[in-house]
Amino acid sequence: MPGHVFGRSTRGSLPVAALGEGCYIIDSTGKRYLDGSGGAAVSCLGHSDPGVRAALHAQLDRLAFAHTGFFTSDAAESLADALVAHAPEGIERVYIVSGGSEAVEAAIKLARQYFMEIGQPRRHRVIARRQSYHGNTLGALAAGGNAWRRAQFAPLLVETSHIAPCYEYRDRQPGETQEAYGRRVADELEAEILRLGPETVMAFLAEPVVGATAGAVPAVPGYLKRIREICDRHGVLLILDEVMCGMGRTGHLFACEEDGVAPDMITIAKGLGAGYQPIGALLTSARIYDAIAGGSGFFQHGHTYMGHPMAAAAAGAVLEAILGRGLLARVRERGAKLQAALEAELGQHPHVGDIRGRGLLRGVELVEDRATKAPFDPARKLHARVKALAFEAGLICYPMGGTIDGQRGDHVLLAPPYIIEDAQIDELVSKLAAAIRQAVAA
């Protein structure tokens, strides 16, 4: 369809999404697509939730917008209260923005201002991990460690250090326990802090479960606790990016709950608004907020649409649905069923190396050789072929390439709505398996 939209790609044309119905999107021709990845782990309640729609109608009838330089709103205040009530220990404040990249950008700037306010102006360095992704604005992109996304923008990016990811399938050595492996890779953080000089490091940024770039890779037991200890020892802030893995996606409202860790800041988005409105948030500790409040009294940051009443009303209804309908327990139960179904269908496939994840965030890593874990030739663009074949069959999934180092490796990310039923899990797995078989054989 010709038009003037500047889309993600200039090649080809896309079907027109016309209707949303539960776990399905229906295009203008009537074709139905099972949303097996929630778009990009966004549509956690499906595409036609009556509670969220009613909350949006009610908010629109009262107030659509009021600039936060002049007003707060009941919707924003209620959302912040609800998030803090269920947040990890020490988290007391919520800074509402319009998406994940904005939330990460705000976290990085707040970390810098915090150290300025408390008289440690030399702290400015961020440490993150290779193969991480934290957003597409320049600050968030600089923090991320995905080589492919960074390459052409490298001259614009602030220098950031990157240590090893916690990637058990690829990096845990024979005979090494999970705990020993987690400690080994976590200790890279301390080595990097000491190399840079602790007095210059302000924050370590990581996803508890790595999403888009590596395909639902969870931290091994004890890893994040060790990271927390290292950050505390050197006065470094721990920022956990839960934009993709938070808001119930892993079976806990905050993914770090499963790891028993309370960070200094948490970024959330995607499932927070479930696609009904663009929204993200930065949650921060009382210690950081109090440093600003007792100092300049002003966070030197902001966006026009931050704290938007419509977005906050939608997110409030999403949060109420997740907590009030027992969806966290459902995500854990559905996630176990999805994992079992994937293992039954693909567990012995000669080109499936690993099936992993938590809750309803699952990844399937594709390999040319299971024994050696050798990836396919990147020139084959296997992930793109899987995506196209699945889409043709009526399944939306989220395959990516560069799983290992930004260039080599292929995986498929799955993040279906929390309301997915048994029959839809079967549909998802059967269509995905067929797409993988066809793509490998091509």
Tab-separated table of C-alpha atoms in Angstrom:
chain	number	residue	atom	x	y	z
A	1	MET	CA	0.000	0.000	0.000
A	2	PRO	CA	1.663	3.261	-1.112
A	3	GLY	CA	1.849	6.045	1.436
A	4	HIS	CA	4.073	8.508	3.219
A	5	VAL	CA	4.906	6.672	6.436
A	6	PHE	CA	8.658	6.334	7.031
A	7	GLY	CA	8.661	2.801	8.392
A	8	ARG	CA	11.341	0.568	9.860
A	9	SER	CA	12.305	-0.672	6.417
A	10	THR	CA	12.058	0.891	2.982
A	11	ARG	CA	11.796	-2.529	1.331
A	12	GLY	CA	8.501	-4.246	0.695
A	13	SER	CA	5.128	-3.441	2.190
A	14	LEU	CA	3.410	-4.571	5.350
A	15	PRO	CA	-0.148	-5.837	5.884
A	16	VAL	CA	-2.503	-3.414	7.580
A	17	ALA	CA	-3.430	-4.372	11.133
A	18	ALA	CA	-7.164	-3.801	11.352
A	19	LEU	CA	-8.447	-5.562	14.495
A	20	GLY	CA	-7.197	-7.008	17.742
A	21	GLU	CA	-8.925	-9.986	19.312
A	22	GLY	CA	-7.363	-11.587	22.384
A	23	CYS	CA	-4.092	-13.232	21.350
A	24	TYR	CA	-4.665	-12.446	17.668
A	25	ILE	CA	-4.158	-9.526	15.301
A	26	ILE	CA	-6.370	-9.510	12.204
A	27	ASP	CA	-5.259	-7.710	9.067
A	28	SER	CA	-7.405	-5.819	6.572
A	29	THR	CA	-7.881	-8.958	4.453
A	30	GLY	CA	-9.219	-10.913	7.432
A	31	LYS	CA	-6.082	-13.017	7.963
A	32	ARG	CA	-5.459	-13.903	11.605
A	33	TYR	CA	-2.018	-13.854	13.225
A	34	LEU	CA	-1.313	-15.444	16.605
A	35	ASP	CA	0.819	-12.921	18.488
A	36	GLY	CA	3.430	-15.319	19.808
A	37	SER	CA	5.817	-12.547	20.849
A	38	GLY	CA	3.428	-9.849	22.025
A	39	GLY	CA	4.892	-7.713	19.246
A	40	ALA	CA	8.147	-7.185	21.124
A	41	ALA	CA	7.042	-8.504	24.530
A	42	VAL	CA	4.506	-5.682	24.775
A	43	SER	CA	0.953	-7.045	24.482
A	44	CYS	CA	0.801	-8.935	27.760
A	45	LEU	CA	-3.009	-8.739	28.056
A	46	GLY	CA	-3.757	-9.390	24.403
A	47	HIS	CA	-5.296	-6.884	22.022
A	48	SER	CA	-8.827	-6.230	23.276
A	49	ASP	CA	-8.826	-6.139	27.062
A	50	PRO	CA	-12.151	-4.609	28.188
A	51	GLY	CA	-10.817	-3.310	31.514
A	52	VAL	CA	-8.014	-1.304	29.950
A	53	ARG	CA	-10.269	0.019	27.217
A	54	ALA	CA	-12.807	1.166	29.818
A	55	ALA	CA	-10.086	2.908	31.852
A	56	LEU	CA	-8.953	4.794	28.758
A	57	HIS	CA	-12.489	5.885	27.898
A	58	ALA	CA	-13.061	7.079	31.460
A	59	GLN	CA	-9.790	9.020	31.564
A	60	LEU	CA	-10.444	10.617	28.190
A	61	ASP	CA	-13.802	11.840	29.439
A	62	ARG	CA	-12.067	13.541	32.387
A	63	LEU	CA	-8.671	14.757	31.154
A	64	ALA	CA	-6.436	13.854	28.228
A	65	PHE	CA	-3.301	15.876	29.016
A	66	ALA	CA	-1.812	18.283	31.521
A	67	HIS	CA	1.857	19.258	31.373
A	68	THR	CA	3.855	18.030	34.371
A	69	GLY	CA	5.603	21.383	34.666
A	70	PHE	CA	2.282	22.659	36.041
A	71	PHE	CA	0.221	19.702	37.282
A	72	THR	CA	0.242	16.140	38.473
A	73	SER	CA	-2.766	13.882	37.837
A	74	ASP	CA	-4.747	11.280	39.747
A	75	ALA	CA	-3.822	8.677	37.125
A	76	ALA	CA	-0.082	9.283	37.499
A	77	GLU	CA	-0.240	9.401	41.310
A	78	SER	CA	-2.272	6.184	41.509
A	79	LEU	CA	0.068	4.360	39.134
A	80	ALA	CA	3.159	5.422	41.087
A	81	ASP	CA	1.589	4.351	44.377
A	82	ALA	CA	0.671	0.932	42.983
A	83	LEU	CA	4.124	0.334	41.524
A	84	VAL	CA	5.932	1.322	44.717
A	85	ALA	CA	3.605	-0.856	46.799
A	86	HIS	CA	4.863	-3.924	44.924
A	87	ALA	CA	8.432	-2.829	44.142
A	88	PRO	CA	11.642	-4.268	45.634
A	89	GLU	CA	12.780	-2.967	49.006
A	90	GLY	CA	14.060	0.599	48.969
A	91	ILE	CA	12.259	1.709	45.792
A	92	GLU	CA	10.156	4.746	46.656
A	93	ARG	CA	9.720	6.966	43.598
A	94	VAL	CA	8.447	6.607	40.028
A	95	TYR	CA	9.420	8.839	37.098
A	96	ILE	CA	6.876	8.215	34.311
A	97	VAL	CA	8.034	8.525	30.704
A	98	SER	CA	6.864	7.302	27.287
A	99	GLY	CA	8.931	4.172	26.653
A	100	GLY	CA	11.884	1.995	27.530
A	101	SER	CA	14.624	4.010	25.850
A	102	GLU	CA	13.436	7.133	27.667
A	103	ALA	CA	13.432	5.258	30.973
A	104	VAL	CA	17.035	4.091	30.488
A	105	GLU	CA	18.130	7.550	29.358
A	106	ALA	CA	16.562	9.019	32.496
A	107	ALA	CA	18.307	6.418	34.679
A	108	ILE	CA	21.732	7.247	33.270
A	109	LYS	CA	21.203	10.991	33.697
A	110	LEU	CA	19.792	10.571	37.193
A	111	ALA	CA	22.787	8.456	38.198
A	112	ARG	CA	25.126	11.216	37.057
A	113	GLN	CA	23.151	13.966	38.795
A	114	TYR	CA	22.976	11.911	42.005
A	115	PHE	CA	26.749	11.772	42.249
A	116	MET	CA	27.005	15.480	41.450
A	117	GLU	CA	24.532	16.226	44.251
A	118	ILE	CA	26.439	14.151	46.834
A	119	GLY	CA	29.835	15.602	45.963
A	120	GLN	CA	31.355	12.818	43.853
A	121	PRO	CA	31.630	14.558	40.468
A	122	ARG	CA	34.323	12.211	39.119
A	123	ARG	CA	31.795	9.365	38.876
A	124	HIS	CA	30.518	9.291	35.306
A	125	ARG	CA	31.301	5.876	33.826
A	126	VAL	CA	28.708	3.218	33.033
A	127	ILE	CA	29.546	-0.471	32.863
A	128	ALA	CA	27.182	-2.852	31.051
A	129	ARG	CA	27.519	-6.214	29.330
A	130	ARG	CA	28.353	-7.421	25.862
A	131	GLN	CA	25.294	-8.445	23.838
A	132	SER	CA	23.021	-6.250	25.943
A	133	TYR	CA	20.351	-3.938	24.579
A	134	HIS	CA	19.038	-0.966	26.529
A	135	GLY	CA	17.323	1.202	23.941
A	136	ASN	CA	17.899	3.259	20.818
A	137	THR	CA	18.406	6.806	22.056
A	138	LEU	CA	22.086	7.745	22.042
A	139	GLY	CA	22.677	7.347	25.770
A	140	ALA	CA	20.837	4.026	25.952
A	141	LEU	CA	22.506	2.803	22.759
A	142	ALA	CA	25.924	3.687	24.163
A	143	ALA	CA	25.170	1.676	27.289
A	144	GLY	CA	24.079	-1.332	25.234
A	145	GLY	CA	26.620	-3.880	24.106
A	146	ASN	CA	25.126	-5.127	20.838
A	147	ALA	CA	27.776	-4.611	18.173
A	148	TRP	CA	25.393	-4.584	15.211
A	149	ARG	CA	23.142	-1.878	16.657
A	150	ARG	CA	26.090	0.279	17.744
A	151	ALA	CA	28.329	0.041	14.677
A	152	GLN	CA	27.269	2.910	12.420
A	153	PHE	CA	26.532	5.261	15.330
A	154	ALA	CA	29.785	4.569	17.199
A	155	PRO	CA	31.275	8.064	16.651
A	156	LEU	CA	28.249	9.559	18.427
A	157	LEU	CA	28.308	7.254	21.459
A	158	VAL	CA	29.744	7.988	24.872
A	159	GLU	CA	32.427	5.470	25.846
A	160	THR	CA	31.017	2.599	27.899
A	161	SER	CA	32.721	-0.483	29.321
A	162	HIS	CA	31.271	-3.905	28.570
A	163	ILE	CA	31.970	-7.099	30.490
A	164	ALA	CA	30.894	-10.680	29.754
A	165	PRO	CA	27.194	-11.518	29.769
A	166	CYS	CA	25.805	-14.252	32.000
A	167	TYR	CA	25.215	-16.680	29.118
A	168	GLU	CA	25.268	-20.168	30.589
A	169	TYR	CA	24.606	-22.141	27.392
A	170	ARG	CA	27.654	-20.688	25.654
A	171	ASP	CA	30.072	-19.866	28.448
A	172	ARG	CA	29.729	-22.193	31.441
A	173	GLN	CA	32.714	-24.529	31.388
A	174	PRO	CA	32.520	-28.345	31.706
A	175	GLY	CA	32.450	-29.291	35.374
A	176	GLU	CA	31.721	-25.722	36.481
A	177	THR	CA	28.648	-25.349	38.706
A	178	GLN	CA	26.072	-22.662	37.931
A	179	GLU	CA	27.070	-20.814	41.092
A	180	ALA	CA	30.791	-20.944	40.280
A	181	TYR	CA	30.122	-19.779	36.735
A	182	GLY	CA	27.923	-16.914	37.961
A	183	ARG	CA	30.579	-15.774	40.410
A	184	ARG	CA	33.295	-15.946	37.755
A	185	VAL	CA	31.476	-13.719	35.279
A	186	ALA	CA	30.160	-11.392	38.006
A	187	ASP	CA	33.709	-10.871	39.233
A	188	GLU	CA	34.513	-9.340	35.852
A	189	LEU	CA	32.539	-6.343	37.095
A	190	GLU	CA	34.884	-5.837	40.040
A	191	ALA	CA	37.925	-6.208	37.810
A	192	GLU	CA	36.548	-3.560	35.438
A	193	ILE	CA	35.670	-1.186	38.282
A	194	LEU	CA	39.219	-1.487	39.611
A	195	ARG	CA	40.695	-1.007	36.143
A	196	LEU	CA	38.710	2.182	35.549
A	197	GLY	CA	39.102	3.450	39.114
A	198	PRO	CA	36.161	3.051	41.519
A	199	GLU	CA	35.979	6.806	42.018
A	200	THR	CA	35.010	7.209	38.317
A	201	VAL	CA	32.300	4.519	38.015
A	202	MET	CA	28.699	5.542	38.639
A	203	ALA	CA	26.540	2.587	37.547
A	204	PHE	CA	26.282	-0.988	36.333
A	205	LEU	CA	23.357	-1.639	33.983
A	206	ALA	CA	21.954	-5.101	33.180
A	207	GLU	CA	18.817	-7.034	32.239
A	208	PRO	CA	17.942	-9.785	34.762
A	209	VAL	CA	16.764	-11.833	31.765
A	210	VAL	CA	18.342	-10.724	28.488
A	211	GLY	CA	15.650	-10.269	25.877
A	212	ALA	CA	15.984	-9.238	22.241
A	213	THR	CA	19.714	-9.582	21.635
A	214	ALA	CA	20.302	-13.033	23.134
A	215	GLY	CA	16.862	-14.633	23.379
A	216	ALA	CA	15.549	-14.973	26.946
A	217	VAL	CA	18.831	-15.667	28.735
A	218	PRO	CA	18.274	-15.650	32.519
A	219	ALA	CA	20.956	-14.940	35.095
A	220	VAL	CA	22.173	-18.098	36.852
A	221	PRO	CA	21.479	-18.461	40.594
A	222	GLY	CA	23.630	-16.163	42.709
A	223	TYR	CA	24.897	-14.005	39.836
A	224	LEU	CA	22.896	-10.865	40.573
A	225	LYS	CA	23.484	-11.172	44.328
A	226	ARG	CA	27.218	-11.165	43.645
A	227	ILE	CA	26.770	-8.160	41.334
A	228	ARG	CA	24.877	-6.367	44.131
A	229	GLU	CA	27.721	-7.060	46.587
A	230	ILE	CA	30.327	-5.688	44.182
A	231	CYS	CA	28.305	-2.540	43.490
A	232	ASP	CA	27.827	-1.939	47.216
A	233	ARG	CA	31.513	-2.468	47.962
A	234	HIS	CA	32.544	0.204	45.462
A	235	GLY	CA	29.646	2.660	45.834
A	236	VAL	CA	28.326	1.916	42.335
A	237	LEU	CA	24.605	2.150	41.550
A	238	LEU	CA	22.883	-1.005	40.277
A	239	ILE	CA	20.377	-0.284	37.511
A	240	LEU	CA	18.276	-3.224	36.361
A	241	ASP	CA	16.664	-2.910	32.948
A	242	GLU	CA	13.325	-4.717	33.115
A	243	VAL	CA	11.820	-3.018	30.075
A	244	MET	CA	11.254	-6.403	28.431
A	245	CYS	CA	11.414	-8.904	31.296
A	246	GLY	CA	9.450	-6.947	33.918
A	247	MET	CA	5.769	-6.380	34.669
A	248	GLY	CA	4.942	-10.051	35.080
A	249	ARG	CA	6.653	-11.369	31.966
A	250	THR	CA	8.808	-13.834	33.934
A	251	GLY	CA	6.089	-14.723	36.464
A	252	HIS	CA	7.024	-12.003	38.966
A	253	LEU	CA	5.961	-8.384	38.725
A	254	PHE	CA	9.634	-7.445	38.833
A	255	ALA	CA	11.975	-10.045	37.348
A	256	CYS	CA	14.670	-9.356	39.962
A	257	GLU	CA	12.359	-10.775	42.654
A	258	GLU	CA	13.313	-14.276	41.503
A	259	ASP	CA	16.980	-13.397	42.002
A	260	GLY	CA	16.409	-11.944	45.474
A	261	VAL	CA	18.015	-8.626	44.571
A	262	ALA	CA	16.879	-5.038	45.158
A	263	PRO	CA	18.509	-2.562	42.752
A	264	ASP	CA	18.935	1.184	43.117
A	265	MET	CA	16.911	1.849	39.969
A	266	ILE	CA	14.640	-0.216	37.731
A	267	THR	CA	13.486	0.678	34.225
A	268	ILE	CA	10.153	-0.678	32.982
A	269	ALA	CA	7.991	-0.231	29.870
A	270	LYS	CA	6.504	-2.629	27.271
A	271	GLY	CA	4.210	-4.757	29.473
A	272	LEU	CA	3.544	-1.744	31.710
A	273	GLY	CA	1.196	-0.316	29.091
A	274	ALA	CA	0.530	-3.638	27.309
A	275	GLY	CA	0.469	-1.708	24.027
A	276	TYR	CA	-2.639	0.279	24.916
A	277	GLN	CA	-0.591	3.444	25.399
A	278	PRO	CA	3.102	4.341	25.011
A	279	ILE	CA	4.547	4.403	28.538
A	280	GLY	CA	7.667	3.589	30.508
A	281	ALA	CA	8.937	4.395	33.960
A	282	LEU	CA	12.087	4.748	35.999
A	283	LEU	CA	11.730	3.507	39.566
A	284	THR	CA	14.332	4.780	41.975
A	285	SER	CA	15.360	4.382	45.586
A	286	ALA	CA	14.545	6.833	48.341
A	287	ARG	CA	18.286	7.442	48.774
A	288	ILE	CA	18.648	8.797	45.248
A	289	TYR	CA	15.463	10.835	45.384
A	290	ASP	CA	16.379	12.296	48.764
A	291	ALA	CA	19.791	13.387	47.460
A	292	ILE	CA	18.066	15.467	44.777
A	293	ALA	CA	15.388	16.724	47.172
A	294	GLY	CA	17.979	17.753	49.755
A	295	GLY	CA	20.236	19.344	47.159
A	296	SER	CA	19.197	21.215	44.017
A	297	GLY	CA	15.581	20.033	44.310
A	298	PHE	CA	15.371	19.639	40.544
A	299	PHE	CA	16.116	16.695	38.254
A	300	GLN	CA	17.535	18.374	35.163
A	301	HIS	CA	15.681	16.231	32.694
A	302	GLY	CA	12.171	15.864	31.242
A	303	HIS	CA	9.931	15.254	28.238
A	304	THR	CA	6.703	16.889	27.124
A	305	TYR	CA	4.623	13.742	27.434
A	306	MET	CA	6.049	12.400	30.708
A	307	GLY	CA	3.394	11.429	33.248
A	308	HIS	CA	0.736	11.503	30.530
A	309	PRO	CA	-2.679	10.933	32.164
A	310	MET	CA	-4.002	8.668	29.399
A	311	ALA	CA	-0.875	6.524	29.457
A	312	ALA	CA	-0.884	6.382	33.256
A	313	ALA	CA	-4.562	5.397	33.307
A	314	ALA	CA	-3.909	2.559	30.857
A	315	ALA	CA	-0.897	1.350	32.840
A	316	GLY	CA	-2.877	1.508	36.062
A	317	ALA	CA	-5.542	-0.722	34.541
A	318	VAL	CA	-2.897	-3.119	33.192
A	319	LEU	CA	-1.260	-3.367	36.607
A	320	GLU	CA	-4.656	-3.940	38.244
A	321	ALA	CA	-5.346	-6.741	35.759
A	322	ILE	CA	-1.980	-8.438	36.306
A	323	LEU	CA	-2.300	-8.343	40.077
A	324	GLY	CA	-6.074	-8.702	40.429
A	325	ARG	CA	-6.678	-11.548	38.000
A	326	GLY	CA	-3.960	-13.842	39.287
A	327	LEU	CA	-1.932	-13.453	36.109
A	328	LEU	CA	1.491	-13.792	37.756
A	329	ALA	CA	0.704	-17.360	38.795
A	330	ARG	CA	-0.803	-17.942	35.364
A	331	VAL	CA	2.376	-16.735	33.645
A	332	ARG	CA	4.442	-19.218	35.652
A	333	GLU	CA	2.032	-22.049	34.838
A	334	ARG	CA	1.652	-21.111	31.159
A	335	GLY	CA	5.402	-20.620	30.889
A	336	ALA	CA	6.055	-24.138	32.142
A	337	LYS	CA	3.540	-25.489	29.599
A	338	LEU	CA	5.150	-23.507	26.788
A	339	GLN	CA	8.614	-24.746	27.768
A	340	ALA	CA	7.374	-28.350	27.909
A	341	ALA	CA	5.666	-28.032	24.531
A	342	LEU	CA	8.795	-26.539	22.952
A	343	GLU	CA	10.954	-29.299	24.391
A	344	ALA	CA	8.556	-31.995	23.199
A	345	GLU	CA	8.477	-30.601	19.664
A	346	LEU	CA	12.006	-29.227	19.269
A	347	GLY	CA	14.082	-30.685	22.096
A	348	GLN	CA	15.655	-33.340	19.866
A	349	HIS	CA	15.794	-31.229	16.717
A	350	PRO	CA	19.322	-31.441	15.277
A	351	HIS	CA	19.479	-27.676	14.852
A	352	VAL	CA	17.982	-26.533	18.170
A	353	GLY	CA	20.758	-25.979	20.678
A	354	ASP	CA	18.936	-24.488	23.647
A	355	ILE	CA	15.388	-23.756	24.827
A	356	ARG	CA	15.420	-21.361	27.778
A	357	GLY	CA	13.799	-18.531	29.680
A	358	ARG	CA	11.481	-17.740	32.549
A	359	GLY	CA	7.706	-17.497	32.622
A	360	LEU	CA	6.336	-16.405	29.260
A	361	LEU	CA	9.688	-15.102	28.019
A	362	ARG	CA	11.268	-18.009	26.139
A	363	GLY	CA	14.069	-18.338	23.628
A	364	VAL	CA	15.024	-21.018	21.110
A	365	GLU	CA	18.649	-20.886	19.949
A	366	LEU	CA	19.358	-22.391	16.534
A	367	VAL	CA	22.702	-24.031	15.762
A	368	GLU	CA	24.243	-25.784	12.776
A	369	ASP	CA	25.792	-28.438	15.022
A	370	ARG	CA	24.316	-29.372	18.415
A	371	ALA	CA	27.472	-31.119	19.632
A	372	THR	CA	29.820	-28.181	19.033
A	373	LYS	CA	27.154	-25.445	19.329
A	374	ALA	CA	28.504	-24.023	16.062
A	375	PRO	CA	26.152	-21.353	14.674
A	376	PHE	CA	24.867	-21.135	11.136
A	377	ASP	CA	26.666	-18.955	8.616
A	378	PRO	CA	25.296	-15.425	9.207
A	379	ALA	CA	25.008	-14.996	5.441
A	380	ARG	CA	22.088	-17.441	5.498
A	381	LYS	CA	20.061	-15.004	7.621
A	382	LEU	CA	18.277	-17.977	9.106
A	383	HIS	CA	16.434	-15.880	11.701
A	384	ALA	CA	14.899	-13.697	8.990
A	385	ARG	CA	13.765	-16.772	7.088
A	386	VAL	CA	12.120	-18.224	10.199
A	387	LYS	CA	10.332	-14.939	10.838
A	388	ALA	CA	8.999	-14.725	7.277
A	389	LEU	CA	7.833	-18.335	7.164
A	390	ALA	CA	6.134	-18.117	10.549
A	391	PHE	CA	4.413	-14.858	9.595
A	392	GLU	CA	3.201	-16.376	6.353
A	393	ALA	CA	1.684	-19.199	8.408
A	394	GLY	CA	-0.058	-16.733	10.732
A	395	LEU	CA	2.399	-16.626	13.641
A	396	ILE	CA	4.117	-13.506	14.935
A	397	CYS	CA	7.434	-14.344	16.614
A	398	TYR	CA	10.632	-12.389	17.256
A	399	PRO	CA	13.698	-14.005	15.659
A	400	MET	CA	17.050	-12.201	15.760
A	401	GLY	CA	20.564	-12.772	14.466
A	402	GLY	CA	23.898	-12.014	16.102
A	403	THR	CA	22.963	-13.941	19.245
A	404	ILE	CA	26.557	-14.728	20.214
A	405	ASP	CA	28.470	-11.549	19.436
A	406	GLY	CA	26.252	-9.272	17.370
A	407	GLN	CA	27.189	-11.073	14.160
A	408	ARG	CA	26.999	-14.853	14.647
A	409	GLY	CA	24.089	-16.888	15.942
A	410	ASP	CA	20.308	-17.107	15.494
A	411	HIS	CA	17.493	-17.338	18.007
A	412	VAL	CA	13.723	-16.957	18.225
A	413	LEU	CA	12.208	-14.985	21.110
A	414	LEU	CA	8.688	-15.843	22.295
A	415	ALA	CA	6.617	-13.635	24.600
A	416	PRO	CA	2.910	-14.378	24.106
A	417	PRO	CA	0.099	-12.670	26.036
A	418	TYR	CA	-0.446	-13.852	29.600
A	419	ILE	CA	-3.958	-14.936	28.596
A	420	ILE	CA	-2.727	-17.554	26.109
A	421	GLU	CA	-4.680	-20.828	26.204
A	422	ASP	CA	-3.503	-24.436	25.756
A	423	ALA	CA	-4.764	-24.637	22.178
A	424	GLN	CA	-2.908	-21.446	21.311
A	425	ILE	CA	0.315	-22.777	22.856
A	426	ASP	CA	-0.087	-25.817	20.603
A	427	GLU	CA	-0.690	-23.559	17.591
A	428	LEU	CA	2.342	-21.428	18.425
A	429	VAL	CA	4.700	-24.377	18.829
A	430	SER	CA	3.490	-26.278	15.766
A	431	LYS	CA	3.751	-23.233	13.490
A	432	LEU	CA	7.151	-22.283	14.870
A	433	ALA	CA	8.488	-25.821	14.467
A	434	ALA	CA	7.282	-25.928	10.863
A	435	ALA	CA	8.924	-22.563	10.122
A	436	ILE	CA	12.232	-23.728	11.635
A	437	ARG	CA	12.165	-26.975	9.638
A	438	GLN	CA	11.468	-25.140	6.395
A	439	ALA	CA	14.065	-22.430	7.063
A	440	VAL	CA	16.817	-24.915	7.871
A	441	ALA	CA	16.008	-27.020	4.812
A	442	ALA	CA	16.048	-24.024	2.441
